[in-house]
């Protein structure tokens, strides 16, 4: 009979690789937030700030654009939970999450710096859209489609156009709204202003 060795318990705490990954992400965001443009941002500088070797970074990300995209994605709040009771309520929740993210100064600063050079780094924008933007679009798309199916919304509306109008109104206020912050009821006002044109 073979006696099996007892399984070795995993040490408490987060795995070392997860700590390193967080340090790399934080270092990337800190450097961009301090004004380092994407052209000047280097893997060497990120590794130095994070206290890791360059190989630790390249083990996880094959290039700088993918690393920056993943770092930017961490600034996005998780998708909000939708009650699914009414189209109005769910659209307000989705738009209000956009308002909340726009109100964070560090997030806005980092995004502005990163995307000011997005033409030079198309892979960055493409990856960021895939991992951070498209899930939010899909959530709004599903809410609108559900509203059409339930009869809350007109069957002839263009789903993508409706999304552009709703999101665009929030983006406009984010860009050109008051300097002291967006009003707490902005999402509700946008939805209530535009929904009559979409309602059945």
One Martini backbone bead per residue (centre of mass of N, CA, C, O) as a GRO file, in nm:
protein
  200
    1UNK     BB    1   0.095   0.036   0.023
    2UNK     BB    2   0.046   0.371  -0.046
    3UNK     BB    3   0.165   0.665   0.097
    4UNK     BB    4   0.036   0.971   0.112
    5UNK     BB    5   0.104   1.281   0.093
    6UNK     BB    6   0.028   1.560   0.225
    7UNK     BB    7  -0.115   1.835   0.143
    8UNK     BB    8  -0.014   2.146   0.060
    9UNK     BB    9  -0.073   2.438   0.180
   10UNK     BB   10  -0.163   2.739   0.098
   11UNK     BB   11  -0.068   3.032   0.136
   12UNK     BB   12  -0.146   3.306   0.262
   13UNK     BB   13  -0.275   3.513   0.045
   14UNK     BB   14  -0.169   3.652  -0.226
   15UNK     BB   15  -0.033   3.602  -0.500
   16UNK     BB   16   0.253   3.722  -0.625
   17UNK     BB   17   0.149   3.784  -0.916
   18UNK     BB   18  -0.081   3.974  -0.825
   19UNK     BB   19   0.097   4.187  -0.694
   20UNK     BB   20   0.261   4.254  -0.945
   21UNK     BB   21   0.027   4.339  -1.125
   22UNK     BB   22  -0.068   4.575  -0.948
   23UNK     BB   23   0.199   4.732  -0.955
   24UNK     BB   24   0.199   4.775  -1.262
   25UNK     BB   25  -0.069   4.920  -1.291
   26UNK     BB   26  -0.010   5.152  -1.091
   27UNK     BB   27   0.243   5.258  -1.234
   28UNK     BB   28   0.108   5.331  -1.499
   29UNK     BB   29  -0.101   5.534  -1.384
   30UNK     BB   30   0.096   5.721  -1.239
   31UNK     BB   31   0.262   5.813  -1.484
   32UNK     BB   32   0.027   5.928  -1.644
   33UNK     BB   33  -0.085   6.117  -1.412
   34UNK     BB   34   0.203   6.283  -1.420
   35UNK     BB   35   0.235   6.323  -1.761
   36UNK     BB   36   0.300   6.071  -1.918
   37UNK     BB   37   0.332   5.985  -2.219
   38UNK     BB   38   0.321   5.727  -2.442
   39UNK     BB   39   0.596   5.781  -2.570
   40UNK     BB   40   0.758   5.797  -2.290
   41UNK     BB   41   0.651   5.542  -2.207
   42UNK     BB   42   0.804   5.268  -2.032
   43UNK     BB   43   0.890   4.962  -1.926
   44UNK     BB   44   1.124   5.053  -1.748
   45UNK     BB   45   0.963   5.259  -1.576
   46UNK     BB   46   0.750   5.065  -1.473
   47UNK     BB   47   0.938   4.860  -1.339
   48UNK     BB   48   1.070   5.057  -1.144
   49UNK     BB   49   0.807   5.149  -0.997
   50UNK     BB   50   0.711   4.841  -0.930
   51UNK     BB   51   0.959   4.645  -0.861
   52UNK     BB   52   1.034   4.504  -1.139
   53UNK     BB   53   1.090   4.321  -1.404
   54UNK     BB   54   1.056   4.314  -1.740
   55UNK     BB   55   0.978   4.011  -1.758
   56UNK     BB   56   0.723   4.034  -1.586
   57UNK     BB   57   0.571   4.199  -1.795
   58UNK     BB   58   0.616   4.019  -2.058
   59UNK     BB   59   0.458   3.774  -1.935
   60UNK     BB   60   0.172   3.946  -1.964
   61UNK     BB   61   0.281   4.158  -2.186
   62UNK     BB   62   0.374   4.222  -2.522
   63UNK     BB   63   0.286   4.532  -2.480
   64UNK     BB   64   0.214   4.857  -2.405
   65UNK     BB   65  -0.081   4.879  -2.503
   66UNK     BB   66  -0.201   4.644  -2.336
   67UNK     BB   67  -0.125   4.754  -2.061
   68UNK     BB   68  -0.276   5.025  -2.077
   69UNK     BB   69  -0.556   4.911  -2.131
   70UNK     BB   70  -0.575   4.749  -1.864
   71UNK     BB   71  -0.533   4.990  -1.678
   72UNK     BB   72  -0.779   5.157  -1.772
   73UNK     BB   73  -0.996   4.939  -1.706
   74UNK     BB   74  -0.965   4.970  -1.387
   75UNK     BB   75  -1.122   5.255  -1.383
   76UNK     BB   76  -1.366   5.094  -1.433
   77UNK     BB   77  -1.650   5.021  -1.332
   78UNK     BB   78  -1.856   4.800  -1.273
   79UNK     BB   79  -2.120   4.675  -1.383
   80UNK     BB   80  -2.427   4.735  -1.324
   81UNK     BB   81  -2.708   4.640  -1.176
   82UNK     BB   82  -3.006   4.514  -1.321
   83UNK     BB   83  -3.345   4.482  -1.266
   84UNK     BB   84  -3.554   4.458  -1.525
   85UNK     BB   85  -3.830   4.625  -1.505
   86UNK     BB   86  -3.728   4.889  -1.665
   87UNK     BB   87  -3.599   5.085  -1.902
   88UNK     BB   88  -3.565   5.344  -1.748
   89UNK     BB   89  -3.408   5.239  -1.502
   90UNK     BB   90  -3.169   5.109  -1.660
   91UNK     BB   91  -3.072   5.364  -1.809
   92UNK     BB   92  -3.007   5.526  -1.559
   93UNK     BB   93  -2.792   5.340  -1.444
   94UNK     BB   94  -2.597   5.350  -1.688
   95UNK     BB   95  -2.561   5.662  -1.700
   96UNK     BB   96  -2.469   5.699  -1.402
   97UNK     BB   97  -2.200   5.549  -1.437
   98UNK     BB   98  -2.084   5.761  -1.627
   99UNK     BB   99  -2.098   5.999  -1.433
  100UNK     BB  100  -1.916   5.885  -1.209
  101UNK     BB  101  -1.659   5.849  -1.382
  102UNK     BB  102  -1.641   6.154  -1.474
  103UNK     BB  103  -1.599   6.260  -1.161
  104UNK     BB  104  -1.307   6.145  -1.176
  105UNK     BB  105  -1.016   6.302  -1.193
  106UNK     BB  106  -0.805   6.080  -1.244
  107UNK     BB  107  -0.949   5.937  -1.470
  108UNK     BB  108  -0.974   6.178  -1.663
  109UNK     BB  109  -0.674   6.241  -1.687
  110UNK     BB  110  -0.570   5.969  -1.792
  111UNK     BB  111  -0.753   5.948  -2.040
  112UNK     BB  112  -0.666   6.207  -2.183
  113UNK     BB  113  -0.369   6.132  -2.217
  114UNK     BB  114  -0.398   5.859  -2.360
  115UNK     BB  115  -0.606   5.961  -2.602
  116UNK     BB  116  -0.422   6.184  -2.736
  117UNK     BB  117  -0.252   5.914  -2.875
  118UNK     BB  118  -0.439   5.704  -3.032
  119UNK     BB  119  -0.344   5.731  -3.331
  120UNK     BB  120  -0.057   5.600  -3.262
  121UNK     BB  121  -0.243   5.374  -3.082
  122UNK     BB  122  -0.473   5.166  -3.200
  123UNK     BB  123  -0.455   4.917  -3.010
  124UNK     BB  124  -0.547   5.056  -2.756
  125UNK     BB  125  -0.835   5.133  -2.841
  126UNK     BB  126  -0.930   4.854  -2.929
  127UNK     BB  127  -0.889   4.713  -2.652
  128UNK     BB  128  -1.053   4.904  -2.473
  129UNK     BB  129  -1.320   4.858  -2.613
  130UNK     BB  130  -1.340   4.553  -2.563
  131UNK     BB  131  -1.304   4.560  -2.228
  132UNK     BB  132  -1.485   4.843  -2.155
  133UNK     BB  133  -1.706   4.941  -2.370
  134UNK     BB  134  -1.872   4.705  -2.496
  135UNK     BB  135  -2.018   4.599  -2.241
  136UNK     BB  136  -2.188   4.865  -2.215
  137UNK     BB  137  -2.322   4.854  -2.487
  138UNK     BB  138  -2.455   4.578  -2.454
  139UNK     BB  139  -2.635   4.650  -2.216
  140UNK     BB  140  -2.796   4.872  -2.366
  141UNK     BB  141  -2.889   4.700  -2.601
  142UNK     BB  142  -3.057   4.499  -2.428
  143UNK     BB  143  -3.254   4.703  -2.310
  144UNK     BB  144  -3.376   4.803  -2.576
  145UNK     BB  145  -3.464   4.529  -2.688
  146UNK     BB  146  -3.650   4.464  -2.451
  147UNK     BB  147  -3.837   4.710  -2.498
  148UNK     BB  148  -3.938   4.617  -2.772
  149UNK     BB  149  -4.046   4.334  -2.686
  150UNK     BB  150  -4.246   4.463  -2.452
  151UNK     BB  151  -4.353   4.764  -2.569
  152UNK     BB  152  -4.203   5.025  -2.457
  153UNK     BB  153  -4.091   5.037  -2.744
  154UNK     BB  154  -4.044   5.100  -3.051
  155UNK     BB  155  -4.001   4.889  -3.331
  156UNK     BB  156  -3.848   5.125  -3.528
  157UNK     BB  157  -3.599   5.162  -3.380
  158UNK     BB  158  -3.265   5.247  -3.349
  159UNK     BB  159  -3.042   5.114  -3.146
  160UNK     BB  160  -2.771   5.264  -3.203
  161UNK     BB  161  -2.892   5.550  -3.207
  162UNK     BB  162  -3.005   5.547  -2.921
  163UNK     BB  163  -2.732   5.508  -2.784
  164UNK     BB  164  -2.596   5.766  -2.894
  165UNK     BB  165  -2.791   5.970  -2.769
  166UNK     BB  166  -2.761   5.894  -2.472
  167UNK     BB  167  -2.448   5.897  -2.448
  168UNK     BB  168  -2.398   6.176  -2.582
  169UNK     BB  169  -2.531   6.347  -2.364
  170UNK     BB  170  -2.328   6.271  -2.141
  171UNK     BB  171  -2.067   6.352  -2.288
  172UNK     BB  172  -2.138   6.648  -2.324
  173UNK     BB  173  -2.152   6.714  -2.020
  174UNK     BB  174  -1.865   6.624  -1.958
  175UNK     BB  175  -1.725   6.837  -2.151
  176UNK     BB  176  -1.951   7.107  -2.102
  177UNK     BB  177  -2.000   7.119  -1.823
  178UNK     BB  178  -1.971   7.183  -1.514
  179UNK     BB  179  -1.686   7.226  -1.314
  180UNK     BB  180  -1.837   7.117  -1.033
  181UNK     BB  181  -2.009   6.906  -1.170
  182UNK     BB  182  -2.242   6.669  -1.203
  183UNK     BB  183  -2.552   6.613  -1.162
  184UNK     BB  184  -2.723   6.362  -0.995
  185UNK     BB  185  -2.987   6.385  -1.213
  186UNK     BB  186  -2.891   6.355  -1.510
  187UNK     BB  187  -2.979   6.075  -1.609
  188UNK     BB  188  -3.281   6.118  -1.563
  189UNK     BB  189  -3.312   6.365  -1.752
  190UNK     BB  190  -3.223   6.234  -2.012
  191UNK     BB  191  -3.424   6.002  -2.026
  192UNK     BB  192  -3.688   6.179  -1.995
  193UNK     BB  193  -3.628   6.345  -2.259
  194UNK     BB  194  -3.591   6.089  -2.470
  195UNK     BB  195  -3.807   5.860  -2.429
  196UNK     BB  196  -4.063   5.967  -2.582
  197UNK     BB  197  -3.920   5.911  -2.869
  198UNK     BB  198  -3.912   5.578  -2.802
  199UNK     BB  199  -4.185   5.527  -2.729
  200UNK     BB  200  -4.491   5.357  -2.785
   0.00000   0.00000   0.00000
